[in-house]
Short mmCIF file of C-alpha atoms in Angstrom, two decimals:
data_model
loop_
_atom_site.label_atom_id
_atom_site.label_comp_id
_atom_site.label_asym_id
_atom_site.label_seq_id
_atom_site.Cartn_x
_atom_site.Cartn_y
_atom_site.Cartn_z
CA LEU I 23 93.80 120.47 80.36
CA SER I 24 94.91 116.99 82.09
CA ALA I 25 97.09 117.20 85.14
CA LEU I 26 99.63 115.02 85.54
CA VAL I 27 101.54 114.75 88.89
CA PHE I 28 104.66 113.26 89.54
CA LEU I 29 105.67 112.51 93.48
CA PHE I 30 109.68 112.51 92.72
CA GLY I 31 111.84 110.86 89.84
CA ALA I 32 110.67 108.71 86.61
CA PHE I 33 113.92 106.82 87.36
CA SER I 34 113.48 106.21 91.10
CA LEU I 35 114.46 102.79 92.31
CA LEU I 36 112.15 101.18 95.21
CA SER I 37 113.11 99.46 98.95
CA GLN I 38 111.19 96.74 99.78
CA SER I 39 111.94 97.40 103.72
CA GLN I 40 109.39 99.96 105.82
CA ASP I 41 110.33 102.13 108.07
CA TYR I 42 108.14 103.88 110.63
CA HIS I 43 107.59 107.70 111.44
CA PRO I 44 109.83 107.66 115.16
CA THR I 45 106.99 109.55 117.04
CA LYS I 46 103.54 109.62 114.98
CA LEU I 47 101.14 107.27 114.73
CA PHE I 48 97.59 107.22 112.14
CA VAL I 49 94.85 107.19 114.14
CA LYS I 50 91.11 106.77 112.91
CA PHE I 51 88.03 107.47 115.18
CA LYS I 52 85.38 105.69 114.71
CA GLN I 53 82.30 107.63 113.60
CA THR I 54 80.33 107.70 116.16
CA THR I 55 83.09 109.56 118.47
CA SER I 56 82.67 113.59 119.41
CA LEU I 57 85.02 115.31 118.47
CA GLU I 58 84.97 117.00 122.08
CA ASN I 59 86.74 113.54 122.96
CA ILE I 60 89.27 113.40 120.09
CA ASP I 61 90.66 117.57 121.06
CA TYR I 62 93.50 117.37 122.82
CA ALA I 63 94.12 119.45 125.89
CA ALA I 64 97.74 120.17 126.76
CA PRO I 65 99.10 117.79 130.09
CA GLN I 66 99.13 120.31 132.43
CA SER I 67 95.37 121.43 132.11
CA PHE I 68 94.46 117.86 133.16
CA SER I 69 94.88 117.97 136.86
CA SER I 70 91.60 120.10 137.53
CA LYS I 71 89.07 117.91 135.71
CA LYS I 72 88.05 114.07 135.60
CA LEU I 73 90.06 112.44 132.73
CA SER I 74 88.35 110.10 129.56
CA PRO I 75 90.34 106.81 128.92
CA LEU I 76 91.18 108.37 125.98
CA GLN I 77 92.85 111.77 127.29
CA LEU I 78 94.49 109.18 130.37
CA ALA I 79 96.30 107.41 127.84
CA PHE I 80 97.71 110.54 125.90
CA LYS I 81 98.94 111.39 128.74
CA ALA I 82 100.70 109.05 130.48
CA ASN I 83 102.25 108.42 127.39
CA LYS I 84 103.31 111.81 126.41
CA VAL I 85 101.74 112.84 123.38
CA LYS I 86 102.61 116.61 122.65
CA SER I 87 99.11 117.16 119.48
CA VAL I 88 96.17 115.11 118.04
CA LEU I 89 95.47 117.08 114.87
CA ARG I 90 93.38 116.34 111.34
CA ALA I 91 95.60 114.04 109.49
CA PHE I 92 94.37 115.10 106.50
CA LYS I 93 91.87 118.75 105.22
CA LEU I 94 89.80 117.10 102.63
CA LYS I 95 86.62 117.09 102.53
CA SER I 96 85.94 113.31 103.18
CA ALA I 97 83.89 111.44 105.72
CA ASN I 98 86.20 108.89 105.37
CA LEU I 99 89.15 110.79 106.18
CA ALA I 100 86.84 112.97 108.62
CA LYS I 101 88.33 110.88 111.81
CA VAL I 102 91.67 110.46 110.71
CA TYR I 103 94.23 112.00 113.08
CA THR I 104 97.56 112.36 113.42
CA ILE I 105 98.81 111.30 116.81
CA THR I 106 102.74 113.54 118.49
CA ILE I 107 104.51 112.24 121.23
CA GLU I 108 107.44 113.29 122.82
CA ASP I 109 109.20 110.08 123.44
CA SER I 110 109.32 107.66 120.55
CA ALA I 111 109.99 104.69 122.92
CA LYS I 112 106.33 105.35 124.19
CA ARG I 113 104.89 104.53 120.49
CA GLU I 114 104.62 101.11 120.94
CA GLN I 115 103.13 101.34 124.44
CA LEU I 116 100.76 103.86 123.40
CA ILE I 117 99.52 102.04 119.95
CA ASN I 118 98.48 98.88 122.26
CA ALA I 119 96.93 101.60 124.81
CA LEU I 120 94.49 102.79 122.21
CA LYS I 121 94.01 99.43 120.46
CA LYS I 122 91.93 98.93 124.09
CA LEU I 123 89.43 101.45 123.57
CA PRO I 124 86.17 101.20 122.24
CA GLU I 125 86.48 105.21 120.32
CA ILE I 126 89.72 103.68 118.19
CA ASP I 127 89.05 102.20 114.73
CA ILE I 128 92.19 102.42 113.29
CA VAL I 129 95.92 103.19 114.04
CA GLU I 130 99.05 102.17 113.02
CA ARG I 131 102.64 103.80 112.28
CA VAL I 132 103.81 106.66 109.98
CA PRO I 133 105.03 105.25 107.53
CA VAL I 134 108.31 106.41 105.83
CA TYR I 135 108.83 105.30 102.06
CA HIS I 136 112.21 105.96 100.34
CA THR I 137 113.65 106.45 97.05
CA PHE I 138 117.13 105.89 95.31
CA LEU I 139 117.45 108.60 92.54
CA THR I 140 120.85 107.98 91.71
CA PRO I 141 121.53 104.84 89.30
CA ASN I 142 123.90 103.76 91.83
CA ASP I 143 122.76 100.66 92.80
CA LEU I 144 121.46 98.69 89.02
CA HIS I 145 121.34 94.60 89.64
CA PRO I 146 121.88 92.12 86.26
CA ASN I 147 118.24 90.60 87.13
CA GLN I 148 117.62 94.60 85.93
CA TRP I 149 118.10 93.58 82.02
CA ASN I 150 114.98 96.37 81.73
CA LEU I 151 117.23 99.02 82.40
CA LEU I 152 120.45 98.20 79.86
CA LYS I 153 117.48 96.96 77.49
CA ILE I 154 116.21 100.46 76.68
CA ASN I 155 120.30 101.90 77.26
CA ALA I 156 119.38 103.98 80.30
CA PRO I 157 122.43 103.85 81.29
CA GLN I 158 123.32 105.90 78.22
CA ALA I 159 120.28 108.38 79.01
CA TRP I 160 121.24 108.55 82.42
CA ASP I 161 124.59 110.20 81.18
CA ILE I 162 122.72 112.80 79.04
CA SER I 163 119.88 113.22 81.27
CA THR I 164 118.06 112.26 84.74
CA GLY I 165 115.02 114.09 83.63
CA THR I 166 112.56 115.71 81.04
CA SER I 167 110.53 118.58 80.74
CA ALA I 168 108.07 118.58 77.84
CA HIS I 169 106.75 122.46 76.42
CA GLN I 170 103.76 121.22 73.74
CA ASN I 171 104.66 122.91 70.41
CA SER I 172 108.48 123.73 71.08
CA ASP I 173 111.67 122.50 70.26
CA CYS I 174 111.68 119.54 73.31
CA GLY I 175 110.05 116.70 73.30
CA SER I 176 106.66 116.48 74.43
CA VAL I 177 105.02 113.87 76.10
CA GLY I 178 101.37 115.00 75.52
CA TYR I 179 99.03 117.67 74.29
CA SER I 180 97.59 119.61 76.44
CA VAL I 181 99.02 118.15 79.71
CA LYS I 182 99.79 120.09 83.13
CA ILE I 183 102.90 118.65 84.84
CA ILE I 184 103.22 119.96 88.97
CA ALA I 185 106.08 118.51 90.53
CA VAL I 186 104.81 117.56 94.01
CA LYS I 187 107.63 118.24 97.20
CA SER I 188 106.82 115.01 99.81
CA LYS I 189 110.24 114.97 102.06
CA LEU I 190 112.02 117.63 104.26
CA SER I 191 114.37 119.79 102.68
CA SER I 192 117.04 119.55 105.86
CA THR I 193 116.89 115.51 104.74
CA THR I 194 120.03 114.91 102.08
CA ASP I 195 118.91 110.81 102.43
CA ASN I 196 116.29 108.59 100.63
CA SER I 197 113.40 109.17 102.77
CA ILE I 198 110.54 110.31 102.11
CA GLN I 199 108.40 112.03 105.62
CA TYR I 200 105.36 113.32 103.61
CA ALA I 201 104.11 111.12 100.62
CA TYR I 202 100.27 110.88 101.44
CA GLU I 203 100.24 114.72 102.26
CA GLY I 204 101.76 114.64 98.60
CA VAL I 205 99.40 112.45 97.83
CA GLU I 206 96.66 114.69 99.28
CA TYR I 207 98.17 117.59 97.86
CA ALA I 208 97.65 115.84 94.71
CA ILE I 209 94.34 115.39 94.78
CA ALA I 210 93.43 119.02 96.03
CA ALA I 211 95.07 120.22 93.42
CA GLY I 212 92.94 118.52 90.95
CA ALA I 213 95.25 116.08 88.65
CA ASP I 214 94.24 113.91 86.99
CA VAL I 215 96.98 111.60 87.07
CA ILE I 216 99.54 110.61 90.40
CA SER I 217 102.35 109.28 89.31
CA MET I 218 104.48 107.63 91.83
CA SER I 219 107.98 106.37 92.28
CA TRP I 220 108.30 105.17 95.54
CA GLY I 221 107.27 102.90 98.12
CA GLY I 222 107.43 100.19 100.89
CA GLY I 223 107.11 96.90 102.26
CA GLY I 224 103.87 97.61 104.41
CA TYR I 225 99.84 97.65 104.28
CA PHE I 226 98.42 100.80 106.06
CA ALA I 227 94.56 100.64 105.75
CA ILE I 228 95.37 104.77 106.84
CA SER I 229 97.29 104.59 103.07
CA GLN I 230 94.38 102.68 101.69
CA LEU I 231 91.56 105.18 102.36
CA LEU I 232 93.49 108.34 100.95
CA PHE I 233 93.61 106.09 97.83
CA ASP I 234 89.94 105.11 98.10
CA GLU I 235 89.62 108.76 97.96
CA ALA I 236 91.61 109.84 95.23
CA HIS I 237 89.46 107.11 93.27
CA SER I 238 86.43 108.49 93.63
CA LYS I 239 87.28 111.44 92.47
CA GLY I 240 88.44 109.41 89.46
CA ILE I 241 91.78 110.23 89.70
CA VAL I 242 93.96 107.52 87.91
CA LEU I 243 96.82 106.11 90.30
CA VAL I 244 99.83 104.85 89.00
CA ALA I 245 103.01 103.37 91.15
CA ALA I 246 106.21 101.65 90.52
CA ALA I 247 105.62 97.80 91.53
CA GLY I 248 109.58 97.26 92.27
CA ASN I 249 112.47 96.67 90.76
CA ASP I 250 113.89 93.67 93.50
CA ASN I 251 112.97 91.01 91.26
CA GLU I 252 110.94 89.48 94.33
CA SER I 253 106.71 88.34 94.35
CA ASP I 254 105.79 90.40 98.01
CA PRO I 255 104.27 93.50 97.03
CA ASN I 256 105.15 96.72 97.27
CA TYR I 257 103.01 99.71 98.75
CA PRO I 258 101.30 102.02 97.11
CA ALA I 259 101.38 99.62 94.07
CA ALA I 260 99.34 96.91 95.61
CA TYR I 261 96.44 99.35 97.20
CA ASN I 262 93.62 98.83 95.69
CA HIS I 263 92.31 101.39 92.89
CA VAL I 264 95.76 102.04 91.76
CA ILE I 265 97.75 100.67 88.71
CA SER I 266 101.31 98.65 88.90
CA VAL I 267 103.56 99.55 86.94
CA ALA I 268 106.34 96.45 85.93
CA ALA I 269 108.20 95.28 83.43
CA SER I 270 107.78 91.67 81.41
CA ASP I 271 110.04 89.56 79.65
#
């Protein structure tokens, strides 16, 4: 039995720009850093003890929490944490402070990706959609579900498809706040193939570590290269170990 995971719609279109979560950061601590130094106490408890430079940076920039970013059992991801701050205005200041500390390996903004689920942005350069009569198909359905040995069309034999929700129910825009949490879920669920129809324009070292982990488990990673007729790379399609899907003339 093969498990095929789709993170959002098959007809999604990408946005080249890159947005970030206003109050979150990804941080990878060096392997030699003690977990005791990473553990974060509430600011009110700081007054009674001597603070390390790391804790001083947390306190000065109103850090609310420091939590493991990924739950997968992986040496590469074990020291990756998500830092949440109270005030988005402190984000860049905290990044600069953390980059100066010897125990920090990587510090990055947390990306927010985007996808467009309705065909309202067709461009003349997207000739491939017209060639396959996609607009007519959308008039009938924007998606399919496959069942083996039924009256419905099938995408393969003995295939299990898992749809992974990667955004908040309260949001109505095209943002995907938890793209990499969705990838992590698919890895943990034992997926054989992960299909990603979303993206943005930025490279993140933490994200590459996650795809390295998926690749080490033999998972096939597939992502849309974008529909903007541009040569700039889109991510996650441009990461190592990810098969980038595009059209050719």
